[in-house]
Coordinates of C-alpha atoms and ligand atoms in Angstrom, one line a residue:
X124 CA 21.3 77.9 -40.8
X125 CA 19.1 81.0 -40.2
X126 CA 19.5 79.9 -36.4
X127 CA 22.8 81.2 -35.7
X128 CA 23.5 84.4 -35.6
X129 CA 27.5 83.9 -35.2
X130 CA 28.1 81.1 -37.1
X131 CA 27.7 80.5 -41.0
X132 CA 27.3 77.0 -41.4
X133 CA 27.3 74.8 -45.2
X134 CA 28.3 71.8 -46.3
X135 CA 30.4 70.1 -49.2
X136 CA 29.3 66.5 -49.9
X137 CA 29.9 64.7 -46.6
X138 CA 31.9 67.5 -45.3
X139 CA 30.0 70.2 -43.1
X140 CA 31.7 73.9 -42.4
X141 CA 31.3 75.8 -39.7
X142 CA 32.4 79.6 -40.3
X143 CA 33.0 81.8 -37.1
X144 CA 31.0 85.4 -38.3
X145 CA 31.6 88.0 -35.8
X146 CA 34.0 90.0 -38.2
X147 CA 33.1 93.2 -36.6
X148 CA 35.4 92.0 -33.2
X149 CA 37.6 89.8 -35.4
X150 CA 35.6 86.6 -34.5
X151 CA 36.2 87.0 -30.9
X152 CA 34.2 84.4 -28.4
X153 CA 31.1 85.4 -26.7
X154 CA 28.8 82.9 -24.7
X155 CA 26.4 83.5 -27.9
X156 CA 29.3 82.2 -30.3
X157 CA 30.4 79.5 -28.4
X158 CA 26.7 78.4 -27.8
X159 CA 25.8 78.4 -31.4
X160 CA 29.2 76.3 -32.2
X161 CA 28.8 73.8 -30.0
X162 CA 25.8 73.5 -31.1
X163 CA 26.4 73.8 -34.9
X164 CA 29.3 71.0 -34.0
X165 CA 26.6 68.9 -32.5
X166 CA 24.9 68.9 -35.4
X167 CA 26.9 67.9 -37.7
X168 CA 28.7 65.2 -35.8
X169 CA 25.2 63.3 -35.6
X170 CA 24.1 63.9 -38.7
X171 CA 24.8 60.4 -41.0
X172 CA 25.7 62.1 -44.1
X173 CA 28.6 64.0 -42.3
X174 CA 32.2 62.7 -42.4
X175 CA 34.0 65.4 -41.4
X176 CA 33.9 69.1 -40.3
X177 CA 36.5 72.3 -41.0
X178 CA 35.8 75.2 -39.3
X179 CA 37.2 78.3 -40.3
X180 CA 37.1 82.2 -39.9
X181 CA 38.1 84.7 -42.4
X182 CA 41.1 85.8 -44.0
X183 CA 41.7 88.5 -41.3
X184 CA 40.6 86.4 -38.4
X185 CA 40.2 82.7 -37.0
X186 CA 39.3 84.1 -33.9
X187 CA 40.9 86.9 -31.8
X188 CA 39.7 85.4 -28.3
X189 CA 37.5 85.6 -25.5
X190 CA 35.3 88.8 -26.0
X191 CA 37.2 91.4 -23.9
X192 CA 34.8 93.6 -23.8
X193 CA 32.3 90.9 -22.5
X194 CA 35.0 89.9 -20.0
X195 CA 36.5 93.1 -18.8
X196 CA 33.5 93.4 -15.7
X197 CA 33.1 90.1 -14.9
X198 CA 34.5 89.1 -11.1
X199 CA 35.9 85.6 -9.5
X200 CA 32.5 85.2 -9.0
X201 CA 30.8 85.9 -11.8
X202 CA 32.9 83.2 -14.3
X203 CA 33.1 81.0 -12.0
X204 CA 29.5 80.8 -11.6
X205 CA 29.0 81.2 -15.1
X206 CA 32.0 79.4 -17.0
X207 CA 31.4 82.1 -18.8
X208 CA 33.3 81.1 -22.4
X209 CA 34.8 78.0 -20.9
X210 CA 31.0 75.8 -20.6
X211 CA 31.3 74.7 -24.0
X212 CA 34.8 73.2 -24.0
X213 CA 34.4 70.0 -23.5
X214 CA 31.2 70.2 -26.1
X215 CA 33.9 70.6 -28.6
X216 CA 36.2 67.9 -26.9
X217 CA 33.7 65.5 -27.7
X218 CA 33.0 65.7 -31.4
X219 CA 33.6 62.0 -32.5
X220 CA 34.1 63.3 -36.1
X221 CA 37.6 64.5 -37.4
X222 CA 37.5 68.1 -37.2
X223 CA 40.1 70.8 -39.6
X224 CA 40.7 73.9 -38.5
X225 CA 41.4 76.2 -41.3
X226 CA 43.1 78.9 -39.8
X227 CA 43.9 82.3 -41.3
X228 CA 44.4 85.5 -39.8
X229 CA 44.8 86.0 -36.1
X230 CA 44.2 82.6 -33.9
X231 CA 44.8 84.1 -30.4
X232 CA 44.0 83.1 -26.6
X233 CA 40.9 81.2 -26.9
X234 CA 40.9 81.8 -30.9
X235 CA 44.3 79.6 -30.6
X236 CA 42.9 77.0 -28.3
X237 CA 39.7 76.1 -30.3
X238 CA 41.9 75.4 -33.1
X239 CA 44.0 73.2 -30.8
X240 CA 40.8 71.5 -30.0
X241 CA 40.8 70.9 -33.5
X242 CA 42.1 67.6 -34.7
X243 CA 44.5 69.3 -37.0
X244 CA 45.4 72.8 -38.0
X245 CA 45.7 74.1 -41.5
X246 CA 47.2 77.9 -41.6
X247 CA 47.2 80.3 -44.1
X248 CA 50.5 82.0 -44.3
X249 CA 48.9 84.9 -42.7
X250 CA 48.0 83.2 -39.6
X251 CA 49.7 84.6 -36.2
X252 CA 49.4 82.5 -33.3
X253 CA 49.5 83.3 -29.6
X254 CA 48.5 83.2 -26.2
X255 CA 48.6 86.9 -25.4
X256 CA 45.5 86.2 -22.1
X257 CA 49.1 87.3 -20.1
X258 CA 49.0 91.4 -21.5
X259 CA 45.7 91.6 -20.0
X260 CA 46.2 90.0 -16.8
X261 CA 44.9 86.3 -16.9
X262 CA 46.1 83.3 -18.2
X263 CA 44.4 80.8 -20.8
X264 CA 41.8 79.3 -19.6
X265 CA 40.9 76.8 -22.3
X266 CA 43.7 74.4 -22.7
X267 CA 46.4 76.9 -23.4
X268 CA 48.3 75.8 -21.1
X269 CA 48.2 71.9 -21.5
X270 CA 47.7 72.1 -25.4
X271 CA 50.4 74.5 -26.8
X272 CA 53.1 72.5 -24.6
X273 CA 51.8 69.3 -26.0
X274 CA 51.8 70.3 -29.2
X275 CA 55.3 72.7 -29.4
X276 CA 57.5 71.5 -26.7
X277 CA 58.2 73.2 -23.3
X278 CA 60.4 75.9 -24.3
X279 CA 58.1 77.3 -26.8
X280 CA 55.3 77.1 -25.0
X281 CA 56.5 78.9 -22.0
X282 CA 58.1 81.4 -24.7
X283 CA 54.6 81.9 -26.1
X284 CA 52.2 82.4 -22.7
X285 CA 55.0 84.3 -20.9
X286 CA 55.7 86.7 -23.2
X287 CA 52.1 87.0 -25.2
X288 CA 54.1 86.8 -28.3
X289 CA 52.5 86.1 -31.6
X290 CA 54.3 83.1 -33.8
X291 CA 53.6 83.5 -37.4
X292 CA 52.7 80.6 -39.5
X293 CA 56.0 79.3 -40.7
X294 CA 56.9 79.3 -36.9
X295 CA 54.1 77.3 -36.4
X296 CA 54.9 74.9 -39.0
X297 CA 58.6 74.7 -37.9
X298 CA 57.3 74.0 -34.8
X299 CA 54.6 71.0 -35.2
X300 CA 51.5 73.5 -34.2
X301 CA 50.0 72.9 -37.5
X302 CA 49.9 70.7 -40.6
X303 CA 50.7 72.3 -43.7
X304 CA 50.7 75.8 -44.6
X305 CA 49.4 77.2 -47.6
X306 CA 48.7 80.5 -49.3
X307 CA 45.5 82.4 -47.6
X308 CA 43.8 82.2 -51.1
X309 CA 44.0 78.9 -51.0
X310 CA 43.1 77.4 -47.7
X311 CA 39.3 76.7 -47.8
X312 CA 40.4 74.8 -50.7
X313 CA 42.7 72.9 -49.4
X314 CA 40.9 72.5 -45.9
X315 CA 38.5 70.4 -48.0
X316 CA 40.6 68.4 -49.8
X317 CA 42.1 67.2 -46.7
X318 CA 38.2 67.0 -45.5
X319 CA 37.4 64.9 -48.6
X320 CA 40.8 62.6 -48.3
X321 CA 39.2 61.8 -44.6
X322 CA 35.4 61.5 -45.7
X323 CA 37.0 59.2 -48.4
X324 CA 37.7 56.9 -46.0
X325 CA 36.1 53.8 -43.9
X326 CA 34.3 55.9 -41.2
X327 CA 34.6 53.5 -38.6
X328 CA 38.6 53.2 -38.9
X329 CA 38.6 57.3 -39.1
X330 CA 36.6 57.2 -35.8
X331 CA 39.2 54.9 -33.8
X332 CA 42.0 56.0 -35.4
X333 CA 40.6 59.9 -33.9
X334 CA 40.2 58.4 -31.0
X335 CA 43.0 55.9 -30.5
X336 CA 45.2 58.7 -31.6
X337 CA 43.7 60.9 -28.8
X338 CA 44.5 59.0 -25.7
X339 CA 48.3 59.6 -26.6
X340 CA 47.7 62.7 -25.3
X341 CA 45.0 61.4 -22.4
X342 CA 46.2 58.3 -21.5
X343 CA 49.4 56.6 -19.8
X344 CA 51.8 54.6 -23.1
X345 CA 50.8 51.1 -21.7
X346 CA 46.8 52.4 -21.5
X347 CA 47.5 54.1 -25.0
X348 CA 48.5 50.7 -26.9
X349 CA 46.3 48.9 -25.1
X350 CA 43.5 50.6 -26.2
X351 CA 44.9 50.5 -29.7
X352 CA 45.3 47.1 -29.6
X353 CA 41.7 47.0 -28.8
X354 CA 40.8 49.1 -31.2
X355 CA 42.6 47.6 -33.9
X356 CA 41.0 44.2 -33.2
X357 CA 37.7 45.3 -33.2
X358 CA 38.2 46.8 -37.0
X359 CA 38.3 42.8 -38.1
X360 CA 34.2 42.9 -37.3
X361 CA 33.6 45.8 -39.8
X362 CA 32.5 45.4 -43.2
X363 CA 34.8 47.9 -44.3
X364 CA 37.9 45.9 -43.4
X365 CA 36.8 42.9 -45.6
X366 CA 36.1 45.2 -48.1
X367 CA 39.0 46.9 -48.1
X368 CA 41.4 44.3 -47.4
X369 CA 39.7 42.3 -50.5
X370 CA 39.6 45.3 -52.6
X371 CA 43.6 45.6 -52.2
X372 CA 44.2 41.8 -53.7
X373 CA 41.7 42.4 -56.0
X374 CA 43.7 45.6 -57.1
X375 CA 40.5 47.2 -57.8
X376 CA 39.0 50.3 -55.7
X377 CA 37.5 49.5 -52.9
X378 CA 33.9 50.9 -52.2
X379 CA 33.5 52.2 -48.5
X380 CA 29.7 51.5 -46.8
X381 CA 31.0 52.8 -43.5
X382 CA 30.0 49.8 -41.2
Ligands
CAA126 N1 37.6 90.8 -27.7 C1 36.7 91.8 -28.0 N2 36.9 92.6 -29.1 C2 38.1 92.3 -29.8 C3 39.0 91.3 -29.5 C4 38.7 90.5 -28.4 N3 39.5 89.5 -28.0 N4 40.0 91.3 -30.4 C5 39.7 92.3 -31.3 N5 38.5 93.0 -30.9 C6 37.9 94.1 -31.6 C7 38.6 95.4 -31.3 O1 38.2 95.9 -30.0 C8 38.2 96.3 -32.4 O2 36.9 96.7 -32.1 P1 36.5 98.3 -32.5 O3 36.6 98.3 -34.0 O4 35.1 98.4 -32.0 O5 37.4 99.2 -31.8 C9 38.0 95.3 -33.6 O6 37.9 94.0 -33.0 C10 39.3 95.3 -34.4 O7 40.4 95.1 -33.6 P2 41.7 96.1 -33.6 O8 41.3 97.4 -34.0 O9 42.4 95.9 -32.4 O10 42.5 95.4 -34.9 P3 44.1 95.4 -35.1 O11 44.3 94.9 -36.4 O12 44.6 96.8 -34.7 O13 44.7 94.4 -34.0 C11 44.7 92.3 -32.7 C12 44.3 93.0 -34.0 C13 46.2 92.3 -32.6 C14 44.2 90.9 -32.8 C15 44.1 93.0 -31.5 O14 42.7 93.2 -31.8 C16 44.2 92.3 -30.2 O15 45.2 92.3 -29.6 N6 43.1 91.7 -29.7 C17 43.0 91.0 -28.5 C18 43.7 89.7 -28.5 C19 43.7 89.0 -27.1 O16 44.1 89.6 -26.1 N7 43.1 87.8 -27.0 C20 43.0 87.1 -25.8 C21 41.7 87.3 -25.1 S1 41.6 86.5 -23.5 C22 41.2 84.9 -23.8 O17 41.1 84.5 -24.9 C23 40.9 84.1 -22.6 C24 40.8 82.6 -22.8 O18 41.9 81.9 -22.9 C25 39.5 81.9 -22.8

């Protein structure tokens, strides 16, 4: 899309990809980057012939952070009036789609917590991980801190934005930070066969399972199942659940209309 000047944006079938191109500063986020993907994100997540979204970065770099050097003069008052890098979170918070993060190279600071955002990671075995914001005398300020613990436990966690300490992709693997990790010549290609195992699927069960799965880390356990429940009941008015359900006694494939 000739509109973006950070982003690369194509699509596979029903699965649209979203590559980070600022290879010059390793990917790092500006206002114009984060701009352009939540924008690209938008995109994609209302447009019908989209099931799913990876976005990626290149083999050197997912993303090395917030753009220091866009940073380094800013005051209290200047991000706070601004949210300078941190205005677009919740646009990617809100992406109803599953989206893959495909992560090779360096994923640090806010690099590491848009992949978080992410609805699962896929690492290339040269991905390095790490909340390093601590070296240069802030903190994460886009989830670090509430994500990473979620996702890796306490200890780790604390390990990880105390020290500024990069954990390579077996680590993260070891550790439940990501899904699978696979050789960096070989992670776009898996990235979309996980993307076309989701698109595959009923779109309205992928949607509420996103979602129901999502308030595990949102909601209360009691709100949590309740809203499963909910959700689960509300699958038996889809076609896709007669469908599917009939397809299975049948023993025959089932064809998918996604409503
Ligand atoms: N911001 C701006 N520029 C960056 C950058 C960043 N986060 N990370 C790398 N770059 C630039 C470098 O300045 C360098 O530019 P020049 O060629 O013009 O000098 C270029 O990218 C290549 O980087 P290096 O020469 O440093 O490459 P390297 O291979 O020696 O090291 C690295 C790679 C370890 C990732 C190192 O670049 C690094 O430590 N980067 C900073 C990582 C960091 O601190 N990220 C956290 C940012 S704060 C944040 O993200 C806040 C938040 O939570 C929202």
């Amino acid at each position: 899309n000739p509109a973006y000047e950070t982003l690369l944006t194509r699509t596979d079938g029903p699965v649209g990809i979203i590559q980070l191109n600022r290879p010059k500063q390793l990917n790092a986020l500006n206002d114009q980057l984060m701009d352009e993907l939540s924008a690209a994100l938008r995109a994609f997540d209302t447009d019908e012939a989209i099931a799913c979204i990876v976005l990626t970065g290149n083999d050197k770099a997912f993303a090395a952070g917030a753009d220091i050097a866009a940073m380094a003069r800013y005051t209290f008052a200047d991000v706070y009036r601004s949210e300078y890098i941190t205005r677009n979170w919740e646009a990617l918070r809100h992406v109803r789609k599953p989206v893959i993060a495909a992560v090779a190279g360096y994923a640090l600071g806010g690099g590491c917590e848009v992949a978080m955002m992410c609805d699962l990671i896929i690492a290339a075995d040269n991905a390095r991980f790490g909340q390093p914001e601590v070296k240069i005398g802030v903190i994460p300020g886009a989830g670090g801190t509430q994500r990473l613990p979620r996702a890796i436990g306490k200890a780790k966690a604390m390990d990880m934005v105390l020290t500024g300490r990069m954990m390579d992709a077996a680590e993260a693997e070891r550790a439940g930070l990501v899904s699978r990790v696979v050789p960096t010549d070989k992670l776009m290609e898996e990235a979309l066969a996980v993307a076309h195992a989701i698109a595959a699927q009923p779109r309205l069960a992928v949607l509420a399972a996103k979602e129901a799965l999502n308030r595990a880390f949102e909601a209360p356990l009691a709100e949590g199942l309740q809203f499963e429940r909910r959700m689960f009941h509300a699958m038996f008015a889809t076609q896709d659940q007669k469908e599917g359900m009939a397809a299975f006694l049948e023993k025959r494939p089932a064809r998918f209309e996604g409503r």
